[in-house]
Amino acid sequence: MLPCVLLCGEIEYVQDEFKEMFHGIAEVVHLVSESRSHFLSSFEPDGPYEGTVALYRRNTSSKVIGKFDAPLIHALADTSKVRWIAQNGSGYDEIDVQACKERGILVSNTPRANEDATATTTLYLMISCLRHFSMAERSLRSGTWKTPCDAAQTHDVTGRTLGILGLGGIGLRFAHLAHAFPMRIVYFSRRKAESVPDWCEYVSSVEELCKQADVLSLHVPLNQSTAGMIGEKEIRTLRRGSVLLNTSRGRIVDQEAMIRALEDGHLSSVGLDVYPDEPRVDPRLLTFPQCTLLPHIGGESAESWRTRELQALGNLKAFVLGGIGEDIVPELKTGIGNSAIL
Amino acid sequence: MSPRQPRILICGSALAGNLVWAHEEARQFFDGLADLVVMDSPNRADFLVGLKSGGKYDQIVGIYRHNTSADRIGVFDEEIIDALAETGTVKWIAHNGAGYDQIDVSRCANKGISVSNTPGAVDDATATTALYLVISCLRNYAWAEQSLRQGTFKSGLDPGRAHDVTGRTLGILGLGGIGLRLAHLVHAFPMRVVYYSRNKSANAPEWCEYIDSLEGLCRESDVLSLHVPLRDETVHLVGEKEIRVMKKGSIIVNTARGKVIDEEAMIRALEDGHLSSVGLDVYPNEPLVNPRLLEFPQNVLLPHMGTENQDSQRHMEVRALTNLRDFLRDGQGNDLIPELRSKL
């Protein structure tokens, strides 16, 4: 009898490839639960998810069954044979990886799959904020042509200093695109990155990064140590008139501190693709016309969707076939020797 | 009392003494060379009177001109050029801007008045604007922003309509300073860059592929970006035929001049989906925008922001003033427009 894989979230772009990938390898079960309690009780014998060894997960599933927090992970470990969660997306902050570590469940994500798309979105936000293009588009569509845009408030991209917090795949890709102008690139990472171009200048602290940057862009994952790491102190260390960009996770920034800085003009604008409590957007953000606000579409293109789905499914399949997949999240990599194998 | 210096006319907007940024440079450049006179006429009639002998603009030898002056005195058409020529003293118009379609340059040539523009100074800011339009059209960002501000976050958006920039083909019509700068910026992704120009460019990097016809360019491009000046022969250069030769789902970006595209043909192609979206910074009849363009949420529409930022605007003013100063000092400014070069 074939093992089961459960889709917590639908496949949208690669349905044909998906069918082919798992044909003869696993039974595919779809999430039919309409509540968390139903979900948790459905892995038992005769339940709809009986026999599931691995999950494909999208963040959209949290609307129905909630996030994969510690209680859910423990319940999964207690009631099911699930030992692999293949997250679609590079961000896996909705999964409690510590609980997974405790219970021997591995988690993979899809790094790299939306690096290019997300870096492109960050570039867009930067140009839009520096040049007030978002405001200009709205002003045109409202019938006032350029009024009230004021060229005196806007700047060229070329020659300005871009500060990157977190020089991982997305941060480095964004740096590359910005360097074409060129911008001066400075960065801070927990570790000084090894294979980094010589035009990426390392600075030794977040504070130093904020001192140097005209534009500060966030490219760290959300976890306990990064939540709220850009707060009142960091924002006030930026020079007056600076621009803040966030295509990572909303909760990395103290939103109240950010809004105060917009109100008094310390930040000239912000370019955001993410918010602390999506899909809710704090209405005060809409009152600053020079800001550029996107609805978390950073990695969303037809091409990156396909890549992400194929990558997550590939990890799922590799686990089902051989007991281990790729793209294990960093927090769980050291535990590989203890992983459960079919 | 010092001998009377030649006079130059600052002919720009009604604000801030007509120069916005470069007051200090202006003072330095012309100190000991010329007196600056500000054009303060509220309309053309007053301007023409001022040019006459004994009038307030008497004895002007050179003019700094910005398009905003047209709000009050209209464009530098035949009537104005003739009036300038009649003074007997005006010999140089230093235009602030790369596009000088608001000046009747053949009349100037006829009347022995030289014209300079500010190429180069606009390249970076305009190319950045074009890059923004390219990215935004491909990824549907304008639509996404509208969706957020309407309160629907991303519901209603279709990611299948949004495409990566990397790997797509950008077709550049006119590989001058701005086109080349845009090519450089998109090459970072990279996009594949193809171009058509009247002449194959000597400066083009080897990754810029030359295509020997406009039709060929349209056929190859996922995104077609226009970088030709507006002249008689470029009006409606991109029309029904050219648009229909493009692939279904293509994009047109225009940061040049509105009249280079046949707007009706473009709108028809948006209506039937042949063009998936357009990114425009210019329109045939600014500041009027055809309301039908607004019916497509995927269109990215900027109100001629190409060079609107303080850094570039300052560069442009300084460049135009430099041309004027060099004319006064050396008899010639560097940026004499191409049409007049062969005459000297």
XYZ file of C-alpha atoms in Angstrom, chain A residues 12-212:
201
model
C -2.104 25.802 -8.704
C 0.379 25.845 -11.544
C 1.933 22.401 -11.928
C -1.024 20.026 -11.569
C 0.060 17.863 -14.503
C 3.662 17.602 -13.368
C 2.426 16.858 -9.864
C 0.278 13.931 -10.961
C 3.193 12.498 -12.880
C 5.656 13.001 -10.016
C 3.644 10.990 -7.499
C 2.081 8.412 -9.793
C 2.816 5.043 -8.274
C 4.735 6.647 -5.441
C 2.149 7.975 -3.033
C -1.558 8.510 -2.564
C -2.443 12.157 -2.606
C -4.952 13.407 -0.080
C -6.391 16.902 -0.030
C -7.185 18.983 3.043
C -10.896 18.563 3.641
C -10.909 19.870 7.201
C -12.826 23.010 7.993
C -11.404 23.372 11.477
C -8.264 22.630 13.437
C -9.970 20.062 15.629
C -11.159 18.116 12.601
C -7.674 18.276 11.123
C -6.039 16.964 14.271
C -8.427 14.065 14.657
C -8.209 12.947 11.048
C -4.896 11.107 11.076
C -6.299 8.245 13.145
C -7.282 4.880 11.616
C -10.213 5.337 9.240
C -9.643 9.095 9.277
C -9.280 10.892 5.940
C -5.556 11.439 6.443
C -4.718 7.970 7.727
C -1.329 6.805 6.526
C 0.029 10.277 5.801
C 3.810 10.406 6.094
C 4.438 13.871 4.725
C 2.674 17.186 4.194
C 2.853 19.842 1.518
C 2.031 23.130 3.208
C 1.008 26.597 2.074
C 0.415 29.516 4.435
C -3.132 29.771 3.070
C -4.000 26.660 5.102
C -3.687 28.641 8.322
C -6.978 30.353 7.548
C -8.696 27.025 8.155
C -6.519 24.991 10.511
C -4.354 27.707 12.029
C -0.589 27.956 12.035
C 1.663 24.964 12.620
C 2.389 26.037 16.184
C 3.755 23.811 18.952
C 0.385 22.288 19.943
C -0.348 21.311 16.357
C 3.128 19.864 15.824
C 2.887 17.811 19.007
C -0.553 16.571 18.024
C 0.769 15.603 14.587
C 3.667 13.763 16.173
C 1.334 11.970 18.591
C -1.422 10.963 16.197
C 0.224 10.578 12.806
C 3.211 9.192 10.946
C 3.985 12.613 9.490
C 7.715 13.186 9.586
C 8.201 15.750 6.808
C 6.611 19.101 6.139
C 7.411 20.589 2.753
C 6.634 24.287 3.004
C 5.896 26.171 -0.206
C 7.709 29.459 0.341
C 11.024 30.619 1.727
C 9.423 31.941 4.908
C 8.487 29.228 7.377
C 7.738 31.387 10.401
C 4.289 29.811 10.597
C 5.876 26.500 11.587
C 7.263 26.009 15.071
C 10.561 24.431 14.084
C 11.683 23.970 17.663
C 8.702 21.741 18.323
C 9.507 19.884 15.093
C 13.059 19.390 16.293
C 11.847 17.974 19.602
C 9.562 15.523 17.864
C 11.775 14.458 14.984
C 9.767 16.078 12.197
C 11.801 17.662 9.427
C 10.805 20.804 7.582
C 11.890 21.947 4.146
C 11.243 25.308 2.537
C 11.858 26.681 -0.938
C 14.762 29.077 -0.673
C 16.017 30.553 -3.928
C 12.730 29.910 -5.725
C 11.538 33.464 -5.281
C 14.840 35.254 -4.762
C 14.778 36.954 -8.133
C 11.113 37.855 -7.932
C 11.425 39.234 -4.396
C 14.586 41.186 -5.156
C 12.806 42.690 -8.164
C 9.925 43.746 -5.930
C 12.372 45.378 -3.535
C 13.977 47.268 -6.405
C 10.549 48.473 -7.490
C 9.724 49.681 -3.976
C 13.027 51.528 -3.764
C 12.668 53.365 -7.067
C 9.058 54.177 -6.284
C 9.895 55.600 -2.846
C 12.905 57.642 -3.943
C 11.052 59.093 -6.922
C 7.524 59.232 -5.388
C 6.192 57.317 -8.378
C 3.373 55.622 -6.479
C 2.038 59.003 -5.416
C 2.421 60.277 -8.979
C 0.419 57.377 -10.414
C -2.366 58.004 -7.926
C -2.323 61.699 -8.632
C -2.662 61.057 -12.377
C -5.520 58.578 -11.877
C -7.331 61.051 -9.634
C -7.228 63.671 -12.384
C -4.700 66.109 -10.889
C -1.779 65.197 -13.215
C 1.352 65.721 -11.079
C -0.121 67.832 -8.306
C 0.822 67.581 -5.433
C 4.085 65.837 -6.321
C 7.120 67.952 -5.582
C 10.379 67.194 -7.338
C 12.220 68.838 -4.466
C 11.318 65.851 -2.294
C 12.591 63.211 -4.669
C 15.944 61.786 -5.597
C 17.961 59.807 -8.097
C 18.829 56.233 -7.209
C 22.376 56.488 -8.510
C 24.993 57.304 -5.961
C 22.857 56.757 -2.880
C 23.786 54.266 -0.158
C 21.759 51.091 0.168
C 21.955 49.321 3.529
C 21.032 45.650 3.426
C 20.121 43.818 6.604
C 20.798 40.158 5.901
C 22.885 39.325 2.859
C 21.272 36.010 1.980
C 19.974 35.035 -1.435
C 17.409 37.803 -1.751
C 19.581 40.507 -0.189
C 22.497 39.665 -2.460
C 20.312 39.581 -5.560
C 18.838 42.972 -4.681
C 22.332 44.327 -4.066
C 23.318 43.142 -7.536
C 20.398 44.947 -9.192
C 21.039 48.137 -7.201
C 24.728 48.018 -7.996
C 23.905 48.455 -11.692
C 23.087 52.136 -11.139
C 25.413 52.079 -9.107
C 24.411 52.506 -5.520
C 26.931 52.129 -2.732
C 26.104 48.867 -0.970
C 26.682 48.279 2.739
C 25.376 45.292 4.670
C 25.107 43.682 8.049
C 24.659 39.942 8.584
C 25.117 37.786 11.660
C 28.155 36.377 9.961
C 30.245 38.204 7.439
C 29.255 36.401 4.233
C 32.046 34.516 2.460
C 31.578 34.721 -1.258
C 30.487 38.330 -1.452
C 31.477 40.777 -4.205
C 34.019 43.352 -3.087
C 31.587 46.209 -3.690
C 29.436 44.921 -0.781
C 30.876 46.651 2.275
C 30.405 44.838 5.573
C 29.527 46.898 8.648
C 29.746 45.390 12.069
C 26.389 46.291 13.576
C 22.794 47.140 12.811
C 23.466 50.549 14.308
C 26.317 51.217 11.902
C 24.147 50.040 9.036
C 21.463 52.543 9.992
C 24.019 55.349 10.253
C 25.286 54.777 6.729
